[in-house]
Amino acid sequence: MFKNQPKGLFALALANTGERFGYYTMLAIFLLFIQAKFGFDAAVATQIYSIFLAGVYFMPLFGGMLADRIGFGRCVTLGIAVMFLGYLCLAIPTEADTVGKIMMFGALALIAVGTGLFKGNLQVMVGNLYDDPKYSSKRDAAFSLFYMAINIGAMFAPSMAKAVTNFFLGKSGLFYDANIPAIAHQILDGNMANADKLSTLMASMEGAQGLDLAQFSSLYIEKLSTAYNYGFGVACISLIISVLIYFSCRSWFKHADVNAKQLAKASQTGQATARPAEIELTKEQTKSRITALLLVFAVVIFFWMAFHQNGATMTIFARDYTSHDVFGLTRIGFNIWSLALIAVSIYTLFNIFQSESTKGKIISGIVTAALWGGAYALYAGMPEPVRIQPSDFQQFNPFFVVALTPVSLAIFGALARRGKEPSAPRKIGMGMFVAALGFLILTAASFGLTSPKELDGAVSDTLVSPNWLISTYLVLTFAELLLSPMGISFVSKVAPPKYKGAMMGCWFAATAIGNYLVSIPGLLWDKIPLWGVWSVLIALCLISAVFIFSIMKKLESATE
């Protein structure tokens, strides 16, 4: 799995892990933040969320085009600096007024621009490592490992966001309750329909003593918003760690920080390079490859539209329709350290079979048993029930990515040895079918639930088991592993050398369009039955899958 990979892969992957940890810490609470602070309804909040995601994933197009001119490494360094400024602005507490909104939107713009300079160009350098014939056969596995590293950061992010939120609320004698932000805004707007419910919640908080409903509502919104601000500050710290990793290990991947323009110049002047010369393509080959890539980009738009509901409608579903108390074995999923031990144990378990010595197998077996024992001990010490927050669910997708990556690599490695491994485009098509199955689970969970319109911002009286959402995240992770790392690998392999940065940018631009379309289910949220929201996503995934299989020959011929 990790054997015979270039050292540069691990340096670039770890640098990306730090950046993604901060990004997903912010993303885990962002929608909750803007609803709590500004009182936005689901339609407006998901629109802001989707526009921001679109910006984050669209800017790599311009970042890639710039990198094709000035170099990948320069853009990565500039991107880190711009992102840091954005997160710093977002971490500063402000009033919920016009100045506060300008500060927030300005911070989001900086984060989007910085990510555009950083994200795609870092991944191009990963792909460049595998232009060397010595490593070319390991490209797909490398991007799966790189993708796994991203999700290590994402896995711990929701727990960090929750810990920071709870810490700062606790300092004010308050605690988080999903009901309060919406009711508090109703009270401040003069709507007393849920005053009794808020009075009951107030009575259990030390920091609410001596306050009337309006005073408590203002205090709670202020303190919760500030706690979220401090959670955003975590991203600043994680970026500093990324910078240290990137520059301290730069010698490991410096040879991959060369674009086609720089490589051609070095060749003309007789300078030695660690990368082989790029193969010149004919106009017909270039056109064929770009056409194939554009067709793939068109399909993945709808995957990301569906997948990134995790921070939008699926977060609202977690808040308004899912039980906030977890019982039994399900509790283990809400202890991040138990999940971390289980994820590591998957790798040590695989090492039992992959180790070349008996001693190695025995050590791996002992470590695996110890990890399982540690996970159980943490689980046994958890209270019954465990009180959870909506953002907690966002740790399941990255956990499943980290835990299932070795399984995915083992399956496709075995198929490759038999000459039966599906091509990257075929895996993408399969991923769209699997994504449809994921939302079928949520559809089943939603039958019989009160529609969002009837709730009018309140939490449903009928709450479903958290296992419905956990199962959905599991199935969507299978889809993601089939689609995302394989798509990035396909782009790095098929993109014409002169347009590598731009084509990787186009991959993210397609992702951006999908992220903007994330707002559509949010706009439908209080207009159609709950099960209808998920059915729209199922239909789009199935249509996309059928389309990509209908053009499979064209896509596979472009890689030849």
Coordinates of C-alpha atoms in Angstrom, one line a residue:
M1 CA 0.0 0.0 0.0
F2 CA 2.6 2.5 1.1
K3 CA 5.6 0.5 -0.2
N4 CA 7.7 1.9 -3.1
Q5 CA 5.8 5.2 -3.2
P6 CA 7.9 8.4 -3.7
K7 CA 8.6 10.4 -0.5
G8 CA 7.1 13.5 -2.1
L9 CA 3.7 11.9 -1.9
F10 CA 3.7 11.8 1.9
A11 CA 5.0 15.3 2.2
L12 CA 2.4 16.8 -0.1
A13 CA -0.3 14.6 1.5
L14 CA 0.5 15.7 5.0
A15 CA 0.7 19.4 4.0
N16 CA -2.8 19.0 2.5
T17 CA -4.0 17.2 5.6
G18 CA -3.3 20.2 7.8
E19 CA -5.0 22.6 5.4
R20 CA -8.1 20.3 5.1
F21 CA -8.4 19.9 8.9
G22 CA -8.8 23.7 9.2
Y23 CA -11.2 23.9 6.3
Y24 CA -13.5 21.1 7.5
T25 CA -13.5 22.4 11.0
M26 CA -14.8 25.6 9.6
L27 CA -17.2 23.9 7.2
A28 CA -18.7 21.6 10.0
I29 CA -20.2 24.6 11.7
F30 CA -20.5 27.2 9.0
L31 CA -24.1 26.8 8.1
L32 CA -25.1 26.5 11.8
F33 CA -23.1 29.7 12.4
I34 CA -24.8 31.9 9.8
Q35 CA -28.2 30.6 10.8
A36 CA -27.5 31.2 14.5
K37 CA -25.9 34.6 14.1
F38 CA -27.9 36.2 11.3
G39 CA -31.2 34.3 11.6
F40 CA -31.1 33.1 8.0
D41 CA -33.7 30.5 7.0
A42 CA -32.8 27.3 5.3
A43 CA -33.1 28.6 1.8
V44 CA -30.9 31.7 2.3
A45 CA -28.3 29.7 4.5
T46 CA -27.9 26.9 1.9
Q47 CA -27.6 29.5 -0.9
I48 CA -24.7 31.2 0.9
Y49 CA -23.2 27.9 1.7
S50 CA -23.4 26.7 -1.9
I51 CA -22.1 30.0 -3.3
F52 CA -19.1 29.7 -1.0
L53 CA -18.4 26.1 -1.9
A54 CA -18.7 27.0 -5.6
G55 CA -16.1 29.7 -5.1
V56 CA -13.8 27.4 -3.3
Y57 CA -13.9 24.9 -6.1
F58 CA -14.2 27.3 -9.0
M59 CA -11.1 29.4 -8.2
P60 CA -8.7 26.4 -8.9
L61 CA -9.5 27.0 -12.6
F62 CA -7.8 30.4 -12.4
G63 CA -5.2 29.1 -10.0
G64 CA -4.3 26.3 -12.5
M65 CA -4.1 28.7 -15.4
L66 CA -1.8 31.0 -13.4
A67 CA 0.4 28.0 -12.3
D68 CA 0.8 27.0 -16.0
R69 CA 2.5 30.4 -16.3
I70 CA 4.4 31.0 -13.1
G71 CA 4.8 27.6 -11.5
F72 CA 2.8 25.3 -9.2
G73 CA 4.9 25.9 -6.0
R74 CA 4.6 29.7 -6.2
C75 CA 0.8 29.5 -6.4
V76 CA 0.7 27.0 -3.5
T77 CA 2.7 29.4 -1.3
L78 CA 0.6 32.4 -2.3
G79 CA -2.6 30.4 -1.7
I80 CA -1.6 29.5 1.9
A81 CA -1.0 33.2 2.7
V82 CA -4.3 34.3 1.3
M83 CA -6.2 31.5 3.0
F84 CA -4.6 32.5 6.4
L85 CA -5.9 36.0 6.0
G86 CA -9.4 34.7 5.2
Y87 CA -9.6 32.4 8.2
L88 CA -8.2 35.1 10.5
C89 CA -11.0 37.5 9.4
L90 CA -13.6 34.9 9.9
A91 CA -12.3 34.2 13.4
I92 CA -12.8 37.8 14.6
P93 CA -16.1 38.2 16.5
T94 CA -18.4 40.9 15.0
E95 CA -21.9 42.2 15.5
A96 CA -24.7 40.7 13.4
D97 CA -25.0 43.9 11.4
T98 CA -23.9 45.1 7.9
V99 CA -20.3 45.4 9.0
G100 CA -20.4 41.8 10.3
K101 CA -21.8 40.5 7.0
I102 CA -19.2 42.4 5.0
M103 CA -16.5 41.0 7.2
M104 CA -17.9 37.5 6.8
F105 CA -18.3 37.6 3.0
G106 CA -14.9 39.2 2.6
A107 CA -13.3 36.4 4.6
L108 CA -15.1 33.8 2.5
A109 CA -13.8 35.4 -0.7
L110 CA -10.2 35.3 0.6
I111 CA -10.6 31.6 1.6
A112 CA -12.0 30.8 -1.9
V113 CA -9.2 32.6 -3.7
G114 CA -6.5 31.1 -1.5
T115 CA -7.9 27.6 -1.9
G116 CA -8.0 28.1 -5.6
L117 CA -4.2 28.8 -5.6
F118 CA -3.4 26.0 -3.3
K119 CA -5.6 23.0 -3.8
G120 CA -5.4 22.1 -7.5
N121 CA -1.8 22.9 -7.9
L122 CA -0.7 20.8 -4.9
Q123 CA -2.5 17.9 -6.6
V124 CA -0.9 18.6 -9.9
M125 CA 2.5 18.2 -8.2
V126 CA 1.3 14.8 -6.8
G127 CA 0.5 13.7 -10.4
N128 CA 3.8 15.0 -11.7
L129 CA 5.6 12.6 -9.3
Y130 CA 4.1 9.7 -11.3
D131 CA 5.2 10.9 -14.7
D132 CA 8.4 9.0 -13.9
P133 CA 8.0 5.6 -15.5
K134 CA 9.3 4.1 -12.2
Y135 CA 6.1 5.1 -10.4
S136 CA 3.5 5.4 -13.3
S137 CA 1.7 2.2 -12.4
K138 CA 1.1 3.4 -8.9
R139 CA -0.8 6.6 -9.9
D140 CA -4.4 5.5 -9.0
A141 CA -3.2 4.0 -5.6
A142 CA -1.3 7.2 -4.9
F143 CA -4.3 9.4 -5.3
S144 CA -6.3 7.1 -3.1
L145 CA -3.7 7.4 -0.4
F146 CA -3.5 11.2 -1.0
Y147 CA -7.3 11.3 -0.7
M148 CA -7.2 9.3 2.5
A149 CA -4.7 11.8 4.0
I150 CA -7.1 14.6 3.3
N151 CA -9.8 12.8 5.2
I152 CA -7.7 12.2 8.2
G153 CA -7.8 15.9 8.7
A154 CA -11.5 16.0 7.9
M155 CA -12.3 13.2 10.3
F156 CA -11.1 15.1 13.4
A157 CA -12.5 18.5 12.3
P158 CA -16.1 18.1 13.5
S159 CA -15.0 17.0 16.9
M160 CA -12.6 20.0 17.2
A161 CA -15.4 22.3 16.1
K162 CA -17.7 20.8 18.7
A163 CA -15.1 20.9 21.5
V164 CA -14.3 24.6 20.8
T165 CA -18.0 25.5 20.7
N166 CA -18.8 23.7 23.9
F167 CA -15.8 25.1 25.7
F168 CA -16.6 28.7 25.0
L169 CA -20.3 28.3 25.7
G170 CA -19.5 26.5 28.9
K171 CA -17.4 29.5 30.1
S172 CA -20.6 31.6 29.9
G173 CA -22.7 29.0 31.8
L174 CA -24.5 27.8 28.6
F175 CA -24.6 24.7 26.6
Y176 CA -25.6 23.9 23.0
D177 CA -29.2 22.9 22.2
A178 CA -30.3 22.7 18.5
N179 CA -33.7 24.2 19.4
I180 CA -32.5 27.4 20.8
P181 CA -31.0 29.5 17.9
A182 CA -34.2 29.5 15.8
I183 CA -36.5 30.1 18.9
A184 CA -34.2 32.9 20.1
H185 CA -34.6 34.7 16.8
Q186 CA -38.3 34.2 16.9
I187 CA -38.5 35.7 20.4
L188 CA -36.4 38.7 19.3
D189 CA -38.8 39.1 16.3
G190 CA -41.8 39.2 18.6
N191 CA -43.0 35.7 17.9
M192 CA -43.7 34.1 21.3
A193 CA -45.1 30.8 20.0
N194 CA -42.2 28.7 21.5
A195 CA -41.7 30.8 24.6
D196 CA -42.5 28.0 27.0
K197 CA -40.0 25.7 25.4
L198 CA -37.3 28.3 25.6
S199 CA -38.2 29.0 29.3
T200 CA -37.7 25.3 30.1
L201 CA -34.3 25.3 28.4
M202 CA -33.3 28.5 30.1
A203 CA -34.0 27.0 33.6
S204 CA -31.2 24.4 33.1
M205 CA -28.5 26.9 32.3
E206 CA -26.5 28.7 35.0
G207 CA -25.7 31.6 32.7
A208 CA -29.4 32.3 32.1
Q209 CA -30.2 33.2 35.7
G210 CA -31.9 36.5 36.2
L211 CA -32.6 37.1 32.5
D212 CA -35.9 37.4 30.7
L213 CA -36.5 35.7 27.4
A214 CA -35.4 38.5 25.2
Q215 CA -32.1 39.1 27.2
F216 CA -31.4 35.4 27.2
S217 CA -32.1 35.1 23.4
S218 CA -29.6 38.0 22.7
L219 CA -27.0 36.5 25.0
Y220 CA -27.2 33.0 23.6
I221 CA -27.0 34.1 20.0
E222 CA -24.0 36.3 20.9
K223 CA -22.1 33.7 22.8
L224 CA -22.8 30.8 20.4
S225 CA -21.7 33.0 17.4
T226 CA -18.5 33.9 19.2
A227 CA -17.8 30.3 20.0
Y228 CA -18.2 29.5 16.3
N229 CA -15.7 32.3 15.5
Y230 CA -13.1 30.7 17.8
G231 CA -13.8 27.4 16.0
F232 CA -12.9 29.1 12.7
G233 CA -9.6 30.2 14.3
V234 CA -8.5 26.6 14.4
A235 CA -7.9 26.8 10.6
C236 CA -5.2 29.5 11.2
I237 CA -3.3 27.1 13.4
S238 CA -3.6 24.2 11.0
L239 CA -2.4 26.3 8.1
I240 CA 0.8 27.1 10.1
I241 CA 1.4 23.4 10.5
S242 CA 0.9 22.8 6.7
V243 CA 3.4 25.5 5.9
L244 CA 6.0 23.9 8.2
I245 CA 5.5 20.5 6.6
Y246 CA 5.5 21.9 3.0
F247 CA 8.8 23.8 3.3
S248 CA 10.7 21.4 5.6
C249 CA 10.1 18.5 3.1
R250 CA 10.3 20.5 -0.1
S251 CA 13.4 18.7 -1.3
W252 CA 11.3 15.5 -1.6
F253 CA 9.0 16.9 -4.3
K254 CA 10.9 19.9 -5.7
H255 CA 11.4 18.0 -9.0
A256 CA 7.6 17.8 -9.4
D257 CA 7.3 21.6 -9.1
V258 CA 7.9 22.1 -12.8
N259 CA 5.2 23.0 -15.3
A260 CA 5.4 22.3 -19.1
K261 CA 6.7 25.8 -19.8
Q262 CA 9.6 25.5 -17.3
L263 CA 10.4 22.0 -18.5
A264 CA 10.6 23.1 -22.1
K265 CA 12.8 26.0 -21.1
A266 CA 15.2 23.7 -19.2
S267 CA 15.4 21.4 -22.1
Q268 CA 16.2 24.2 -24.5
T269 CA 19.0 25.5 -22.3
G270 CA 20.4 22.0 -21.6
Q271 CA 19.6 22.0 -17.9
A272 CA 19.1 18.6 -16.3
T273 CA 15.7 17.9 -14.8
A274 CA 14.5 15.1 -12.5
R275 CA 11.3 14.7 -14.6
P276 CA 11.2 13.1 -18.0
A277 CA 10.4 15.3 -21.0
E278 CA 6.7 15.7 -21.8
I279 CA 5.3 13.7 -24.7
E280 CA 4.2 15.9 -27.6
L281 CA 0.6 15.3 -28.6
T282 CA -1.0 16.0 -32.0
K283 CA -3.9 18.4 -32.3
E284 CA -6.3 15.5 -32.7
Q285 CA -5.0 13.8 -29.5
T286 CA -5.2 17.0 -27.5
K287 CA -8.7 17.6 -28.7
S288 CA -9.7 14.0 -27.9
R289 CA -8.3 14.2 -24.4
I290 CA -9.9 17.5 -23.6
T291 CA -13.3 16.3 -24.9
A292 CA -13.1 13.2 -22.7
L293 CA -12.2 15.3 -19.7
L294 CA -15.1 17.8 -20.3
L295 CA -17.6 14.9 -20.6
V296 CA -16.4 13.6 -17.2
F297 CA -16.6 17.0 -15.7
A298 CA -20.2 17.3 -16.8
V299 CA -21.1 14.2 -15.0
V300 CA -19.3 14.9 -11.7
I301 CA -21.3 18.2 -11.4
F302 CA -24.3 16.2 -10.2
F303 CA -22.3 14.0 -7.9
W304 CA -21.0 17.0 -6.0
M305 CA -24.4 18.6 -6.0
A306 CA -25.7 15.5 -4.2
F307 CA -22.6 14.7 -2.0
H308 CA -22.2 18.1 -0.5
Q309 CA -25.6 18.1 0.9
N310 CA -23.6 16.8 4.0
G311 CA -23.1 20.4 5.1
A312 CA -26.5 21.7 3.9
T313 CA -29.8 19.8 3.9
M314 CA -28.3 16.7 5.6
T315 CA -27.0 18.9 8.5
I316 CA -30.5 20.4 8.8
F317 CA -32.0 16.9 8.7
A318 CA -29.5 16.0 11.5
R319 CA -30.7 19.0 13.5
D320 CA -34.4 18.9 13.0
Y321 CA -35.3 15.3 12.3
T322 CA -32.6 13.1 14.0
S323 CA -32.5 12.1 17.6
H324 CA -30.0 14.1 19.7
D325 CA -29.5 11.2 22.1
V326 CA -27.6 8.1 21.0
F327 CA -27.9 4.7 22.8
G328 CA -26.1 1.4 22.6
L329 CA -23.4 0.4 20.2
T330 CA -24.1 3.4 18.0
R331 CA -22.4 5.6 20.7
I332 CA -19.0 4.4 19.6
G333 CA -19.3 6.4 16.4
F334 CA -19.6 9.6 18.3
N335 CA -16.2 9.2 20.1
I336 CA -13.6 10.4 17.6
W337 CA -10.8 8.6 19.4
S338 CA -12.6 5.3 19.2
L339 CA -13.1 5.9 15.5
A340 CA -9.4 6.8 15.1
L341 CA -8.3 3.6 16.8
I342 CA -10.7 1.5 14.6
A343 CA -9.4 3.2 11.4
V344 CA -5.8 2.5 12.3
S345 CA -6.6 -1.1 13.2
I346 CA -7.8 -1.6 9.6
Y347 CA -4.3 -0.9 8.4
T348 CA -2.6 -3.1 11.0
L349 CA -5.1 -5.8 10.1
F350 CA -4.2 -5.7 6.5
N351 CA -0.5 -5.7 7.4
I352 CA -1.0 -9.1 9.0
F353 CA -1.6 -10.5 5.5
Q354 CA 0.8 -8.2 3.7
S355 CA 3.8 -8.5 6.0
E356 CA 6.7 -10.6 4.5
S357 CA 7.9 -12.0 7.9
T358 CA 6.2 -14.1 10.6
K359 CA 7.5 -11.6 13.2
G360 CA 5.8 -8.8 11.3
K361 CA 2.5 -10.7 11.2
I362 CA 2.6 -11.4 14.9
I363 CA 3.4 -7.8 15.8
S364 CA 0.6 -6.5 13.5
G365 CA -1.8 -8.9 15.1
I366 CA -0.9 -7.8 18.6
V367 CA -1.2 -4.1 17.7
T368 CA -4.6 -4.8 16.0
A369 CA -5.9 -6.5 19.1
A370 CA -4.6 -3.6 21.3
L371 CA -6.3 -1.0 19.1
W372 CA -9.6 -2.9 19.3
G373 CA -9.2 -3.1 23.1
G374 CA -8.6 0.6 23.3
A375 CA -11.6 1.4 21.2
Y376 CA -13.8 -0.8 23.3
A377 CA -12.4 0.7 26.6
L378 CA -13.3 4.2 25.3
Y379 CA -16.8 3.0 24.3
A380 CA -17.4 1.3 27.7
G381 CA -16.6 4.6 29.4
M382 CA -19.1 6.6 27.5
P383 CA -22.4 7.8 29.2
E384 CA -25.7 6.3 28.2
P385 CA -27.2 8.1 26.3
V386 CA -24.6 10.4 24.5
R387 CA -25.9 13.8 23.7
I388 CA -24.8 14.8 20.1
Q389 CA -24.8 17.9 17.9
P390 CA -25.7 18.1 14.2
S391 CA -22.0 18.7 13.2
D392 CA -21.0 15.4 14.7
F393 CA -22.4 13.5 11.7
Q394 CA -19.8 15.1 9.4
Q395 CA -17.0 13.0 10.9
F396 CA -18.5 9.8 9.5
N397 CA -17.7 10.4 5.9
P398 CA -14.0 11.1 6.4
F399 CA -13.8 8.2 8.9
F400 CA -15.2 5.8 6.3
V401 CA -12.8 7.1 3.7
V402 CA -9.8 6.5 5.9
A403 CA -11.0 3.1 7.0
L404 CA -12.2 1.9 3.6
T405 CA -9.3 3.1 1.5
P406 CA -7.2 -0.1 2.2
V407 CA -10.2 -2.2 1.4
S408 CA -10.7 -0.3 -1.9
L409 CA -7.0 -0.6 -2.8
A410 CA -7.0 -4.3 -2.0
I411 CA -10.1 -5.0 -4.1
F412 CA -8.9 -3.1 -7.2
G413 CA -5.3 -4.3 -6.7
A414 CA -6.6 -7.9 -6.9
L415 CA -8.7 -7.1 -10.0
A416 CA -5.7 -5.4 -11.6
R417 CA -3.5 -8.5 -11.1
R418 CA -6.2 -10.5 -12.9
G419 CA -6.5 -7.8 -15.6
K420 CA -10.1 -7.0 -14.7
E421 CA -9.8 -3.6 -12.9
P422 CA -12.4 -1.2 -14.1
S423 CA -11.1 2.0 -15.8
A424 CA -11.3 5.3 -14.0
P425 CA -14.4 6.4 -16.1
R426 CA -16.1 3.1 -15.4
K427 CA -15.5 3.6 -11.6
I428 CA -17.0 7.1 -11.9
G429 CA -20.1 5.7 -13.5
M430 CA -20.4 3.0 -10.8
G431 CA -20.0 5.8 -8.2
M432 CA -23.0 7.6 -9.5
F433 CA -25.2 4.5 -9.1
V434 CA -24.0 4.0 -5.5
A435 CA -24.7 7.7 -4.7
A436 CA -28.3 7.1 -5.7
L437 CA -28.5 4.2 -3.3
G438 CA -27.3 6.4 -0.5
F439 CA -30.1 8.9 -0.9
L440 CA -32.6 6.0 -1.2
I441 CA -31.8 5.3 2.5
L442 CA -32.6 8.9 3.4
T443 CA -35.8 8.7 1.4
A444 CA -36.9 5.7 3.3
A445 CA -36.1 7.4 6.6
S446 CA -38.2 10.5 5.6
F447 CA -41.5 8.8 4.9
G448 CA -44.1 9.9 7.5
L449 CA -42.1 12.8 8.9
T450 CA -43.5 16.3 9.1
S451 CA -42.6 18.5 6.2
P452 CA -40.1 21.3 6.8
K453 CA -42.8 23.9 5.9
E454 CA -45.0 22.6 8.7
L455 CA -42.2 22.7 11.2
D456 CA -41.5 26.4 10.5
G457 CA -38.0 26.4 11.8
A458 CA -38.7 24.2 14.8
V459 CA -37.4 20.7 15.6
S460 CA -39.7 17.8 14.7
D461 CA -41.5 16.0 17.5
T462 CA -40.8 12.7 15.7
L463 CA -37.0 12.0 15.5
V464 CA -35.4 9.2 13.6
S465 CA -32.5 7.1 14.7
P466 CA -29.0 8.5 13.9
N467 CA -28.3 5.2 12.1
W468 CA -30.2 6.4 9.1
L469 CA -27.8 9.2 8.5
I470 CA -24.7 7.1 9.4
S471 CA -25.8 4.5 6.9
T472 CA -26.3 7.2 4.2
Y473 CA -22.8 8.5 4.9
L474 CA -21.4 5.0 4.6
V475 CA -22.9 4.4 1.2
L476 CA -22.0 7.9 -0.1
T477 CA -18.4 7.2 1.0
F478 CA -18.3 4.1 -1.3
A479 CA -19.5 6.4 -4.1
E480 CA -16.9 9.0 -3.3
L481 CA -14.0 6.4 -3.3
L482 CA -15.1 5.3 -6.7
L483 CA -15.4 8.8 -8.1
S484 CA -13.3 11.4 -6.5
P485 CA -9.7 10.0 -6.2
M486 CA -10.2 8.2 -9.5
G487 CA -11.4 11.4 -11.2
I488 CA -8.4 13.3 -10.0
S489 CA -6.1 10.5 -11.2
F490 CA -7.8 10.5 -14.6
V491 CA -7.3 14.2 -15.0
S492 CA -3.6 14.0 -14.1
K493 CA -3.1 11.2 -16.5
V494 CA -5.2 12.4 -19.5
A495 CA -4.7 16.1 -19.4
P496 CA -2.4 17.4 -22.2
P497 CA 0.9 18.5 -20.7
K498 CA 0.6 22.1 -21.6
Y499 CA -2.8 22.4 -19.9
K500 CA -2.3 20.3 -16.7
G501 CA -3.0 23.1 -14.4
A502 CA -6.0 24.4 -16.3
M503 CA -7.5 20.9 -16.7
M504 CA -7.1 20.2 -12.9
G505 CA -8.7 23.6 -12.4
C506 CA -11.6 22.6 -14.7
W507 CA -12.1 19.5 -12.5
F508 CA -12.6 21.8 -9.6
A509 CA -14.7 24.2 -11.7
A510 CA -17.1 21.3 -12.4
T511 CA -17.1 20.6 -8.6
A512 CA -17.8 24.3 -8.1
I513 CA -20.9 24.2 -10.3
G514 CA -22.1 21.1 -8.4
N515 CA -21.5 22.9 -5.2
Y516 CA -23.5 25.9 -6.3
L517 CA -26.4 23.5 -7.3
V518 CA -26.3 22.3 -3.6
S519 CA -28.6 25.2 -3.0
I520 CA -31.4 23.6 -5.1
P521 CA -32.5 21.1 -2.5
G522 CA -32.3 23.9 0.0
L523 CA -34.7 26.0 -2.1
L524 CA -37.0 23.0 -2.3
W525 CA -36.7 22.3 1.4
D526 CA -39.9 23.9 2.6
K527 CA -41.8 23.5 -0.7
I528 CA -42.1 19.8 -1.2
P529 CA -42.3 16.7 1.0
L530 CA -39.1 15.7 2.7
W531 CA -38.8 12.5 0.8
G532 CA -39.2 14.4 -2.4
V533 CA -35.9 16.4 -1.8
W534 CA -33.9 13.2 -1.7
S535 CA -35.8 11.7 -4.7
V536 CA -34.6 14.6 -6.9
L537 CA -31.0 13.8 -6.0
I538 CA -31.6 10.1 -6.7
A539 CA -32.9 10.9 -10.2
L540 CA -30.0 13.1 -11.0
C541 CA -27.4 10.5 -9.9
L542 CA -29.1 7.8 -12.0
I543 CA -29.4 10.0 -15.1
S544 CA -25.7 10.9 -14.8
A545 CA -24.7 7.2 -14.4
V546 CA -26.6 6.2 -17.5
F547 CA -25.0 9.1 -19.5
I548 CA -21.4 8.2 -18.5
F549 CA -21.9 4.5 -19.4
S550 CA -23.3 5.6 -22.8
I551 CA -20.1 7.4 -23.7
M552 CA -17.7 4.9 -22.0
K553 CA -15.9 3.9 -25.3
K554 CA -15.0 7.6 -26.0
L555 CA -13.7 8.1 -22.5
E556 CA -11.6 4.9 -22.4
S557 CA -10.1 5.5 -25.8
A558 CA -8.7 8.9 -24.6
T559 CA -6.4 7.1 -22.2
E560 CA -4.8 4.9 -24.8

